[in-house]
Coordinates of C-alpha atoms and ligand atoms in Angstrom, one line a residue:
M1 CA 0.0 0.0 0.0
T2 CA 1.2 3.5 -0.8
I3 CA 1.4 6.1 1.9
E4 CA -1.7 7.8 0.4
E5 CA -3.6 4.5 0.5
Q6 CA -2.7 3.9 4.1
L7 CA -3.8 7.4 5.1
I8 CA -7.1 7.1 3.2
K9 CA -7.8 3.9 4.9
G10 CA -6.8 5.4 8.3
V11 CA -9.1 8.4 7.8
Q12 CA -12.0 6.1 6.8
E13 CA -11.5 4.1 10.0
A14 CA -11.2 7.3 12.1
V15 CA -14.5 8.8 10.9
K16 CA -16.2 5.4 11.3
S17 CA -15.0 5.0 14.8
L18 CA -15.4 8.6 15.9
Y19 CA -18.7 9.6 14.1
G20 CA -20.1 6.3 12.8
L21 CA -19.7 7.6 9.3
E22 CA -19.1 5.2 6.4
A23 CA -17.0 7.3 4.1
I24 CA -16.0 6.1 0.7
A25 CA -12.4 6.5 -0.4
Q26 CA -13.3 9.4 -2.8
Q27 CA -14.5 11.4 0.2
V28 CA -11.1 11.5 1.7
Q29 CA -9.3 14.3 0.0
L30 CA -5.5 14.3 0.3
Q31 CA -3.4 17.2 -0.8
K32 CA 0.3 18.1 -0.6
T33 CA 0.7 20.3 2.4
R34 CA 1.2 23.9 1.6
D35 CA 4.8 25.3 2.0
E36 CA 3.9 27.6 4.9
F37 CA 2.6 24.8 7.1
E38 CA 4.4 21.9 8.8
G39 CA 3.5 18.6 7.2
H40 CA 3.7 16.4 4.1
L41 CA 0.1 15.6 3.3
T42 CA -3.1 17.3 4.2
V43 CA -6.6 15.9 4.8
V44 CA -9.5 18.2 4.0
V45 CA -11.9 17.6 6.9
F46 CA -15.0 19.5 5.7
P47 CA -16.7 16.5 4.2
F48 CA -17.0 15.0 7.7
V49 CA -18.0 18.1 9.6
K50 CA -21.8 17.6 9.2
A51 CA -21.8 14.0 10.4
A52 CA -19.5 15.0 13.4
R53 CA -21.6 18.0 14.4
K54 CA -18.4 19.7 15.5
S55 CA -16.3 22.6 14.3
P56 CA -13.8 21.8 11.5
E57 CA -10.9 22.5 13.9
M58 CA -12.2 19.9 16.4
V59 CA -12.8 17.3 13.7
G60 CA -9.3 17.8 12.4
D61 CA -7.9 17.4 15.9
E62 CA -9.8 14.2 16.6
I63 CA -8.9 12.6 13.3
G64 CA -5.3 13.6 13.8
K65 CA -5.1 12.1 17.2
Y66 CA -6.8 8.9 15.9
L67 CA -4.2 8.6 13.1
V68 CA -1.2 9.1 15.4
E69 CA -2.6 6.5 17.8
N70 CA -3.6 4.0 15.2
V71 CA -1.4 4.4 12.1
G72 CA 1.6 5.7 14.1
D73 CA 4.1 4.0 11.8
V74 CA 2.9 6.4 9.1
V75 CA 1.8 9.5 10.9
A76 CA 4.3 11.0 13.3
K77 CA 2.6 14.3 14.1
Y78 CA -0.2 16.6 13.0
N79 CA -1.4 20.1 13.2
V80 CA -4.8 21.7 12.2
V81 CA -5.2 24.9 10.3
K82 CA -8.9 25.8 9.9
G83 CA -10.5 22.8 8.3
F84 CA -7.2 21.3 7.1
L85 CA -5.4 18.5 8.9
N86 CA -1.7 18.6 8.1
L87 CA 0.1 15.4 8.7
V88 CA 3.8 14.9 9.3
I89 CA 4.7 11.4 7.9
S90 CA 7.3 9.5 9.8
D91 CA 10.6 8.5 8.3
A92 CA 10.0 4.8 7.8
P93 CA 7.4 4.9 5.0
W94 CA 9.6 7.3 3.1
I95 CA 12.7 5.1 3.5
N96 CA 10.6 2.2 2.3
L97 CA 9.6 4.1 -0.8
L98 CA 13.1 5.0 -1.5
N99 CA 14.3 1.4 -1.0
N100 CA 11.7 0.2 -3.5
I101 CA 12.8 2.8 -6.1
N102 CA 16.4 1.8 -5.7
A103 CA 15.7 -1.9 -5.8
D104 CA 13.7 -1.8 -9.0
E105 CA 16.0 -1.6 -12.1
Q106 CA 13.0 -0.9 -14.3
F107 CA 11.3 1.4 -11.9
G108 CA 8.1 2.8 -13.4
F109 CA 8.0 0.4 -16.3
Q110 CA 5.4 -2.3 -16.9
P111 CA 6.8 -5.7 -17.8
V112 CA 6.1 -6.9 -21.4
T113 CA 4.8 -10.5 -21.5
D114 CA 3.7 -12.9 -24.2
N115 CA 0.2 -11.7 -23.7
S116 CA 0.9 -8.0 -24.0
P117 CA -0.9 -6.2 -26.8
L118 CA 1.2 -5.6 -29.9
V119 CA 1.5 -2.0 -31.0
M120 CA 3.1 -1.1 -34.4
I121 CA 4.5 2.4 -34.6
E122 CA 5.4 3.8 -38.0
Y123 CA 7.7 6.8 -38.2
S124 CA 10.3 8.4 -40.3
S125 CA 9.0 7.2 -43.7
P126 CA 11.1 9.3 -46.0
N127 CA 11.1 9.5 -49.8
T128 CA 14.3 8.4 -51.4
N129 CA 15.0 11.4 -53.6
K130 CA 16.5 13.6 -50.8
P131 CA 18.2 13.5 -47.4
L132 CA 16.3 13.8 -44.1
H133 CA 15.5 17.3 -43.0
L134 CA 14.4 19.1 -39.8
G135 CA 10.8 17.9 -40.2
H136 CA 12.0 14.3 -40.3
V137 CA 14.1 15.0 -37.1
R138 CA 10.9 15.9 -35.2
N139 CA 9.2 12.9 -36.7
N140 CA 11.9 10.4 -35.8
L141 CA 12.4 11.8 -32.3
L142 CA 8.6 11.7 -31.6
G143 CA 8.2 8.2 -33.1
S144 CA 11.1 6.6 -31.3
A145 CA 10.2 8.2 -28.0
L146 CA 6.7 7.1 -28.4
A147 CA 7.8 3.6 -29.2
R148 CA 9.8 3.5 -25.9
I149 CA 7.0 5.0 -23.9
V150 CA 4.4 2.6 -25.3
E151 CA 6.8 -0.3 -24.5
A152 CA 7.4 1.0 -21.0
N153 CA 3.6 0.7 -20.6
G154 CA 3.7 -3.0 -21.1
N155 CA 3.1 -3.4 -24.8
K156 CA 5.0 -5.3 -27.4
V157 CA 6.2 -2.7 -29.9
V158 CA 7.2 -3.1 -33.5
K159 CA 8.9 0.0 -34.9
T160 CA 8.4 0.3 -38.6
N161 CA 9.1 2.6 -41.5
I162 CA 7.7 2.9 -45.0
V163 CA 10.2 4.1 -47.5
N164 CA 8.6 5.7 -50.5
D165 CA 11.2 4.4 -53.0
R166 CA 9.3 4.6 -56.2
G167 CA 7.5 7.2 -58.2
I168 CA 8.2 10.3 -60.1
H169 CA 10.3 11.9 -57.4
I170 CA 13.1 9.3 -57.6
C171 CA 12.9 9.2 -61.4
K172 CA 13.7 12.9 -61.4
S173 CA 16.9 12.3 -59.5
M174 CA 17.8 9.4 -61.7
L175 CA 17.2 11.3 -64.9
A176 CA 19.3 14.3 -63.7
W177 CA 22.1 12.0 -62.7
L178 CA 22.1 10.3 -66.1
K179 CA 22.1 13.7 -67.8
W180 CA 24.6 15.6 -65.8
G181 CA 26.2 13.1 -63.4
N182 CA 29.2 11.9 -65.4
G183 CA 29.0 8.7 -63.4
E184 CA 29.5 10.4 -60.1
T185 CA 29.2 8.2 -57.0
P186 CA 29.3 8.7 -53.3
E187 CA 32.9 7.5 -53.3
S188 CA 34.1 9.6 -56.2
S189 CA 32.4 12.7 -54.8
G190 CA 32.9 12.1 -51.1
K191 CA 29.3 12.9 -50.5
K192 CA 26.8 10.9 -48.5
G193 CA 24.6 8.9 -50.9
D194 CA 21.4 10.6 -49.8
H195 CA 23.0 14.0 -50.2
L196 CA 24.3 13.1 -53.7
I197 CA 20.9 12.0 -54.9
G198 CA 19.3 15.1 -53.2
D199 CA 21.6 17.3 -55.2
Y200 CA 20.5 15.7 -58.5
Y201 CA 16.9 16.2 -57.5
V202 CA 17.6 19.9 -57.0
A203 CA 19.5 20.0 -60.3
F204 CA 16.4 18.4 -62.0
D205 CA 14.2 21.1 -60.6
K206 CA 16.4 23.9 -61.6
H207 CA 16.6 22.8 -65.3
Y208 CA 12.9 21.9 -65.3
R209 CA 12.0 25.4 -64.1
E210 CA 14.2 26.9 -66.8
E211 CA 12.4 24.8 -69.5
V212 CA 9.0 25.9 -68.2
K213 CA 10.1 29.5 -68.2
E214 CA 11.3 29.3 -71.8
L215 CA 8.0 27.7 -72.9
V216 CA 6.0 30.4 -71.1
A217 CA 8.2 33.0 -72.9
Q218 CA 7.3 31.4 -76.2
G219 CA 3.6 32.0 -75.3
M220 CA 2.5 28.7 -73.6
E221 CA 0.2 28.8 -70.6
E222 CA 2.2 28.0 -67.4
E223 CA 0.1 24.9 -66.4
K224 CA 0.5 23.5 -69.9
A225 CA 4.2 24.3 -69.9
K226 CA 4.7 22.4 -66.7
Q227 CA 3.3 19.3 -68.4
E228 CA 4.9 19.8 -71.7
A229 CA 8.5 20.5 -70.6
P230 CA 10.7 17.8 -72.1
L231 CA 12.3 17.0 -68.8
I232 CA 9.1 16.1 -67.0
K233 CA 8.0 14.1 -70.0
E234 CA 11.2 12.2 -69.9
A235 CA 10.8 11.5 -66.2
H236 CA 7.3 10.2 -66.8
E237 CA 8.6 7.9 -69.5
M238 CA 11.2 6.6 -67.1
L239 CA 8.5 5.9 -64.5
V240 CA 6.5 3.9 -67.1
K241 CA 9.6 1.9 -67.9
W242 CA 10.2 1.3 -64.2
E243 CA 6.7 -0.1 -63.9
Q244 CA 7.3 -2.3 -66.9
N245 CA 10.4 -3.6 -65.1
D246 CA 12.8 -2.3 -67.7
P247 CA 16.1 -3.8 -66.6
E248 CA 18.3 -0.7 -67.2
V249 CA 15.9 1.6 -65.3
R250 CA 15.5 -0.9 -62.5
S251 CA 19.2 -1.4 -62.1
L252 CA 19.9 2.3 -62.0
W253 CA 17.0 2.7 -59.5
K254 CA 18.4 0.0 -57.3
K255 CA 21.9 1.4 -57.4
M256 CA 20.8 4.9 -56.5
N257 CA 18.4 3.8 -53.8
E258 CA 21.3 1.8 -52.2
W259 CA 23.3 4.9 -52.0
V260 CA 20.4 6.7 -50.4
Y261 CA 19.9 3.9 -47.8
A262 CA 23.5 3.9 -46.8
G263 CA 23.2 7.7 -46.2
F264 CA 19.9 7.3 -44.2
D265 CA 21.5 4.6 -42.1
E266 CA 24.2 7.0 -41.0
T267 CA 21.7 9.6 -40.1
Y268 CA 19.5 7.2 -38.2
K269 CA 22.5 5.9 -36.3
M270 CA 23.6 9.4 -35.3
M271 CA 20.1 10.3 -34.3
G272 CA 19.8 7.0 -32.3
V273 CA 16.7 5.7 -34.0
S274 CA 16.2 2.2 -35.4
F275 CA 13.4 0.0 -36.9
D276 CA 12.4 -3.6 -36.4
K277 CA 10.9 -3.9 -39.9
I278 CA 11.2 -1.6 -42.9
Y279 CA 8.6 -1.7 -45.7
Y280 CA 9.2 -0.4 -49.2
E281 CA 6.6 1.1 -51.4
S282 CA 7.9 -0.8 -54.4
D283 CA 6.9 -4.0 -52.6
T284 CA 3.5 -2.8 -51.4
Y285 CA 2.0 -0.7 -54.1
L286 CA 0.9 -3.7 -56.2
E287 CA -0.8 -5.2 -53.2
G288 CA -2.6 -1.9 -52.8
K289 CA -3.7 -2.0 -56.5
E290 CA -5.0 -5.5 -56.0
K291 CA -7.0 -4.5 -53.0
V292 CA -8.5 -1.5 -54.9
I293 CA -9.6 -3.8 -57.7
E294 CA -11.1 -6.1 -55.2
G295 CA -13.0 -3.2 -53.7
L296 CA -14.1 -2.2 -57.2
E297 CA -15.5 -5.6 -57.9
K298 CA -17.4 -5.6 -54.6
G299 CA -19.0 -2.3 -55.5
L300 CA -17.2 -0.3 -52.8
F301 CA -15.5 1.9 -55.4
Y302 CA -16.4 3.1 -58.9
R303 CA -14.7 3.5 -62.2
R304 CA -15.0 6.8 -64.2
E305 CA -15.3 7.0 -68.0
D306 CA -11.5 7.6 -68.4
G307 CA -10.8 4.3 -66.5
S308 CA -9.7 5.9 -63.2
V309 CA -11.0 4.3 -60.0
W310 CA -12.5 6.4 -57.2
A311 CA -14.0 6.1 -53.7
D312 CA -17.1 8.2 -53.1
L313 CA -16.8 9.4 -49.5
T314 CA -19.5 12.1 -49.7
A315 CA -21.7 10.0 -47.3
E316 CA -18.9 10.3 -44.7
G317 CA -18.8 14.0 -45.2
L318 CA -15.6 13.9 -47.3
D319 CA -15.1 14.1 -51.0
E320 CA -14.3 11.7 -53.8
K321 CA -10.9 10.2 -53.6
L322 CA -8.7 8.9 -56.5
L323 CA -7.4 5.4 -56.0
L324 CA -6.0 4.4 -59.4
R325 CA -5.2 6.8 -62.3
S326 CA -6.7 6.3 -65.7
D327 CA -3.5 4.7 -66.9
G328 CA -3.8 2.2 -64.1
T329 CA -0.9 3.6 -62.1
S330 CA -1.3 3.9 -58.3
V331 CA -1.3 6.9 -56.1
Y332 CA -0.1 7.6 -52.6
M333 CA -3.3 6.2 -51.0
T334 CA -3.1 3.0 -53.0
Q335 CA 0.4 2.3 -51.6
D336 CA -0.8 2.9 -48.0
I337 CA -3.6 0.3 -48.5
G338 CA -1.1 -2.3 -49.7
T339 CA 1.4 -1.4 -46.9
A340 CA -1.3 -1.8 -44.2
K341 CA -2.3 -5.2 -45.7
L342 CA 1.2 -6.5 -45.6
R343 CA 1.8 -5.2 -42.1
F344 CA -1.2 -6.9 -40.7
Q345 CA -0.3 -10.1 -42.5
D346 CA 3.2 -10.0 -41.0
F347 CA 2.2 -9.1 -37.3
P348 CA -0.7 -9.8 -35.0
I349 CA -1.2 -6.0 -34.6
D350 CA -3.6 -4.8 -31.9
K351 CA -3.0 -1.1 -32.5
M352 CA -1.4 0.8 -35.4
I353 CA 0.1 4.2 -34.9
Y354 CA 1.2 6.4 -37.8
V355 CA 3.6 9.2 -36.9
V356 CA 3.0 11.7 -39.7
G357 CA 2.8 15.5 -40.0
N358 CA -0.5 17.2 -39.7
E359 CA -0.5 18.3 -43.3
Q360 CA -1.6 14.7 -43.9
N361 CA -4.6 14.7 -41.5
Y362 CA -7.0 14.3 -44.3
H363 CA -5.1 11.5 -45.9
F364 CA -5.3 9.4 -42.7
Q365 CA -8.9 10.2 -42.2
V366 CA -9.6 8.8 -45.6
L367 CA -7.2 5.9 -45.2
S368 CA -9.1 4.9 -42.0
I369 CA -12.4 4.9 -43.8
L370 CA -11.1 3.0 -46.8
L371 CA -9.4 0.3 -44.7
D372 CA -12.6 -0.1 -42.8
K373 CA -14.7 -0.4 -46.0
L374 CA -12.2 -3.0 -47.3
G375 CA -12.9 -5.1 -44.3
F376 CA -9.8 -4.5 -42.2
K377 CA -11.3 -4.6 -38.8
W378 CA -8.5 -2.4 -37.3
G379 CA -8.9 0.3 -40.0
K380 CA -11.4 2.3 -38.0
D381 CA -9.2 2.6 -34.9
L382 CA -5.9 3.4 -36.5
V383 CA -4.1 6.3 -34.8
H384 CA -2.7 9.1 -36.7
F385 CA -0.2 10.7 -34.4
S386 CA -0.3 14.1 -36.0
Y387 CA 2.4 16.6 -35.3
G388 CA 3.0 20.2 -36.2
M389 CA 5.7 21.9 -38.3
V390 CA 9.1 22.8 -37.0
E391 CA 11.2 25.6 -38.2
L392 CA 14.4 27.4 -37.4
P393 CA 14.5 31.1 -36.6
N394 CA 14.9 33.0 -39.9
G395 CA 18.3 32.9 -41.5
K396 CA 19.7 30.1 -39.3
M397 CA 21.2 27.1 -41.1
K398 CA 19.4 27.3 -44.4
S399 CA 20.6 24.4 -46.5
R400 CA 22.3 24.9 -49.8
E401 CA 19.1 25.5 -51.7
G402 CA 17.9 27.8 -49.0
T403 CA 14.7 25.9 -48.3
V404 CA 15.0 23.1 -45.8
V405 CA 17.4 22.4 -42.9
D406 CA 19.3 19.3 -43.4
A407 CA 19.2 16.7 -40.6
D408 CA 22.9 15.8 -40.8
D409 CA 24.1 19.4 -40.9
L410 CA 21.8 20.3 -38.0
M411 CA 23.1 17.4 -35.7
E412 CA 26.7 18.3 -36.7
A413 CA 26.2 21.9 -35.8
M414 CA 24.6 21.0 -32.4
I415 CA 27.5 18.8 -31.5
A416 CA 30.0 21.5 -32.6
D417 CA 28.1 24.1 -30.5
A418 CA 28.1 21.8 -27.5
Y419 CA 31.8 21.3 -27.9
E420 CA 32.4 25.0 -28.0
A421 CA 30.2 25.7 -25.0
S422 CA 32.2 23.3 -22.8
K423 CA 35.7 24.1 -24.1
E424 CA 36.7 26.3 -21.2
R425 CA 35.4 23.9 -18.6
V426 CA 37.1 21.0 -20.3
K427 CA 40.4 22.9 -20.2
Q428 CA 40.2 23.2 -16.5
T429 CA 39.5 19.6 -15.9
S430 CA 41.7 16.8 -17.1
M431 CA 39.1 15.3 -19.4
P432 CA 40.8 13.6 -22.3
E433 CA 39.9 14.8 -25.8
D434 CA 38.0 11.8 -26.9
E435 CA 35.8 11.9 -23.8
A436 CA 35.2 15.6 -24.4
R437 CA 34.0 14.8 -27.9
E438 CA 31.7 12.1 -26.7
V439 CA 30.2 14.4 -24.0
A440 CA 29.7 17.0 -26.7
R441 CA 27.9 14.5 -28.8
K442 CA 25.6 13.5 -25.9
V443 CA 25.0 17.1 -25.0
G444 CA 24.5 18.5 -28.5
L445 CA 22.0 15.8 -29.4
G446 CA 20.4 15.9 -26.0
A447 CA 19.8 19.6 -26.4
L448 CA 18.2 19.1 -29.8
K449 CA 16.1 16.1 -28.7
Y450 CA 14.9 17.7 -25.5
F451 CA 14.0 21.0 -27.1
I452 CA 11.9 19.4 -29.7
L453 CA 10.3 16.8 -27.5
K454 CA 9.3 19.1 -24.7
V455 CA 6.8 20.9 -27.0
D456 CA 3.3 19.5 -27.4
A457 CA 3.6 17.5 -30.6
R458 CA 0.5 19.0 -32.1
K459 CA 1.9 22.5 -32.0
N460 CA 4.0 24.2 -34.6
M461 CA 7.4 25.2 -33.2
L462 CA 10.5 27.1 -33.7
F463 CA 13.7 25.2 -32.9
N464 CA 16.2 27.6 -31.4
P465 CA 19.7 26.1 -31.2
E466 CA 21.1 28.6 -28.8
E467 CA 18.3 28.4 -26.3
S468 CA 18.3 24.6 -26.5
I469 CA 21.9 24.3 -25.4
D470 CA 21.6 26.6 -22.3
F471 CA 22.8 24.9 -19.2
N472 CA 20.0 26.5 -17.1
G473 CA 16.3 26.3 -17.5
N474 CA 14.1 23.8 -19.2
T475 CA 16.7 22.2 -21.4
G476 CA 18.3 18.8 -22.0
P477 CA 21.8 20.0 -21.0
F478 CA 20.4 21.4 -17.6
I479 CA 19.1 17.9 -16.8
Q480 CA 22.3 16.2 -18.1
Y481 CA 24.4 18.6 -16.0
T482 CA 22.4 17.7 -12.9
Y483 CA 22.8 14.0 -13.6
A484 CA 26.6 14.4 -14.1
R485 CA 26.8 16.4 -10.8
I486 CA 25.1 13.5 -9.0
A487 CA 27.4 11.0 -10.7
S488 CA 30.4 13.0 -9.5
I489 CA 29.1 13.0 -5.9
L490 CA 28.6 9.3 -6.0
R491 CA 32.1 8.8 -7.4
K492 CA 33.5 10.9 -4.6
A493 CA 31.6 8.9 -2.0
K494 CA 33.1 5.7 -3.4
E495 CA 36.6 7.2 -3.3
Q496 CA 35.9 8.0 0.4
G497 CA 35.0 4.4 0.9
I498 CA 31.3 5.1 1.7
D499 CA 29.0 2.3 0.8
I500 CA 25.5 3.1 -0.5
P501 CA 23.4 0.1 0.2
T502 CA 20.4 -0.6 -2.1
E503 CA 18.3 -1.2 1.0
L504 CA 18.6 1.4 3.7
S505 CA 17.5 0.6 7.2
T506 CA 15.3 3.1 8.8
V507 CA 17.0 6.2 9.9
N508 CA 15.4 8.4 12.6
C509 CA 16.3 11.9 11.8
Q510 CA 13.0 13.6 10.9
L511 CA 13.5 14.0 7.2
S512 CA 12.9 17.5 6.0
T513 CA 10.1 18.3 3.5
K514 CA 12.7 19.0 0.8
E515 CA 13.8 15.5 1.2
T516 CA 10.5 13.8 1.4
E517 CA 9.2 15.9 -1.4
L518 CA 12.0 14.6 -3.5
I519 CA 11.0 11.0 -2.7
Q520 CA 7.4 11.9 -3.5
K521 CA 8.6 13.3 -6.9
L522 CA 10.5 10.1 -7.6
N523 CA 7.5 8.1 -6.7
Q524 CA 5.4 10.0 -9.3
F525 CA 7.6 8.6 -12.1
P526 CA 5.4 5.6 -12.8
V527 CA 2.4 7.9 -12.9
A528 CA 4.2 10.1 -15.4
V529 CA 5.1 7.1 -17.6
R530 CA 1.5 5.8 -17.5
Q531 CA 0.1 9.3 -18.3
A532 CA 2.6 9.7 -21.2
G533 CA 1.5 6.3 -22.5
T534 CA -2.2 7.1 -22.4
D535 CA -1.8 10.6 -23.9
Y536 CA 0.9 9.5 -26.4
S537 CA 2.9 12.4 -25.0
P538 CA 6.7 12.4 -24.8
S539 CA 6.4 16.0 -23.6
G540 CA 4.9 14.7 -20.4
I541 CA 8.1 12.8 -19.7
C542 CA 10.2 16.0 -20.4
N543 CA 8.1 17.9 -17.9
Y544 CA 8.5 15.2 -15.3
C545 CA 12.3 15.1 -15.8
Y546 CA 12.5 18.8 -15.5
E547 CA 10.4 19.0 -12.3
L548 CA 12.5 16.2 -10.7
T549 CA 15.7 17.9 -11.7
K550 CA 14.5 21.2 -10.2
A551 CA 13.5 19.5 -7.0
F552 CA 16.9 17.9 -6.7
N553 CA 18.7 21.2 -7.3
Q554 CA 16.5 22.9 -4.6
F555 CA 17.4 20.1 -2.2
Y556 CA 21.1 20.3 -3.1
H557 CA 21.0 24.0 -2.7
D558 CA 19.7 23.7 0.9
F559 CA 21.6 20.6 2.1
T560 CA 25.0 19.2 1.9
I561 CA 25.4 15.5 1.0
L562 CA 29.1 14.6 1.5
G563 CA 29.6 17.3 4.1
E564 CA 26.9 15.9 6.3
A565 CA 28.3 15.0 9.7
D566 CA 25.7 12.4 10.6
A567 CA 26.8 9.2 8.9
E568 CA 23.3 7.7 8.7
L569 CA 21.9 10.9 7.2
K570 CA 24.7 11.1 4.8
Q571 CA 24.0 7.6 3.6
F572 CA 20.3 8.4 3.2
R573 CA 21.1 11.5 1.1
L574 CA 23.5 9.6 -1.1
S575 CA 20.9 7.0 -1.6
L576 CA 18.4 9.6 -2.5
A577 CA 20.7 11.3 -5.0
K578 CA 21.4 7.9 -6.5
A579 CA 17.7 7.3 -7.0
V580 CA 17.3 10.7 -8.6
A581 CA 20.1 10.0 -11.0
K582 CA 18.5 6.6 -11.9
V583 CA 15.1 8.0 -12.5
I584 CA 16.5 10.9 -14.6
S585 CA 18.4 8.5 -16.7
L586 CA 15.3 6.2 -17.1
G587 CA 13.1 9.1 -18.0
M588 CA 15.5 10.7 -20.4
G589 CA 16.2 7.3 -21.8
L590 CA 12.6 7.1 -22.9
L591 CA 13.3 10.2 -24.9
G592 CA 16.4 8.8 -26.5
I593 CA 18.7 11.2 -24.5
E594 CA 22.0 9.8 -23.2
M595 CA 23.5 10.9 -19.9
P596 CA 27.1 11.9 -19.5
E597 CA 28.9 10.7 -16.4
R598 CA 31.0 13.9 -16.4
M599 CA 30.5 17.2 -18.0
Ligands
LIG1 N1 6.9 9.5 -47.5 C1 5.8 10.3 -47.2 C2 6.1 11.8 -47.3 O1 7.3 12.1 -47.3 C3 5.3 10.1 -45.8 C4 4.7 8.7 -45.5 C5 3.9 8.6 -44.3 N2 3.4 7.3 -44.0 C6 2.4 6.7 -44.6 N3 2.1 5.5 -44.2 N4 1.7 7.3 -45.5 O2 5.2 12.6 -47.4

């Protein structure tokens, strides 16, 4: 039983014995005692005043006395302020709590068993024509944090990714490479494969726009020019050849996609994200086509005169949705139907979560209805974890084309900034260069991850690199710094030969509120994990870690740990600090943020 549960039970017994009142647990209101009063937890006595026919002060006093006499191992003292009964909790239950926290390696996490539900979480899902950008960073961080949080709530999790590896976008890069590439490779150019292909995509666009401009200058309408430009026609021809399995086109496609994947892998590794199963659109789009034809035959969809296939969703309050073009080629939606089919064939999925930006809200609304119509029983309940846009303040880190911020460049810049920020401190300590680099990696990436994850996912946001790397305030580095500080205290204790047992025996030193509050905060970690799992909210974990870190710093500001003269109390405080470090590292671990042992 928790302290709160024991108190509630005690109060129920008190009012029964004192006033013959059968109170239900909900009638017993417990609050954290306000700072200006002595005590840890406060009972609101007003609900019992009527049955007692006494003043609130008297009722408080009687219940208080009863609790000290009957649950004395929990309640040490009490005082009454108006209708509020403030209880001072004795040391033993706090020590018990702390011992439990220290003993449980996976404190706050639900175990995953064979019978746990299986949740598939899709995130990342890039196209293969360009490298990952800032939007993908938010996506990957949210998706992988969500995966860890959902798993910590006792679910089996399959992390998945759908790579959109076919279509006109990749044909554009391929064509540009054929035309202007002179056989350039990642090796010959020294560029990461995804960057190389991205550069050709940009080159295509540049030449294409020139062609359109010229056609418009010759008097063609812009819309027509966009379709008639020779480059786009050529790209379309290439796509048709790809669909016909043309060996040359296919082998070029394969080669270029391999380059891109090698590049993506590096980015994922640096970011610390991974997948259990990756799907490729080239494997799923035909499955989708088949499903659409099936739906057509069942009368769920209809064919227009030009041969295209549509779903009429007007009855659902939506519009009509194209599923197959008149030439029989598939669209984005078709692929998603096929991908869903394969995924549910491969895994006994109980819940499917798609982490995709909010510009695709409509797409997933439609997908859910279509899957439902097609008879997938899970279609209706699919979750679109929809998140907002992320941008950098104007002028910061524009990529070469001046449009998007490249993920690799961003991570590199963050790590470089973290290195700069700690240069002076590193000089004063004897930290070897390779450790300093490793710390900078953890801090730079920690700053980036924390800053992005602390924001409610649904909101648009501005990522501010300078603010994120601040060592004070609601930032990753502030929390990492506090962790490193605790680690250093624990190291010193060890050097002094002080043993910190996992299981403390009860001390009797009247723990201060700062100390017991810190234990209370630690004890709320499981609640925070559960809440983050129910709300799908990594930001809830950020918040928790920040609050815990602040509470520790307040405690550390007011009390000494290693300087404490009382050996028992010193051991208690070390044990408390150790628990804080552990919970910080578990919480930040859920966010994919690593903790440096020194900083
Ligand atoms: N590759 C797509 C894009 O860049 C995102 C895919 C999202 N996932 C999905 N199942 N449709 O827009």
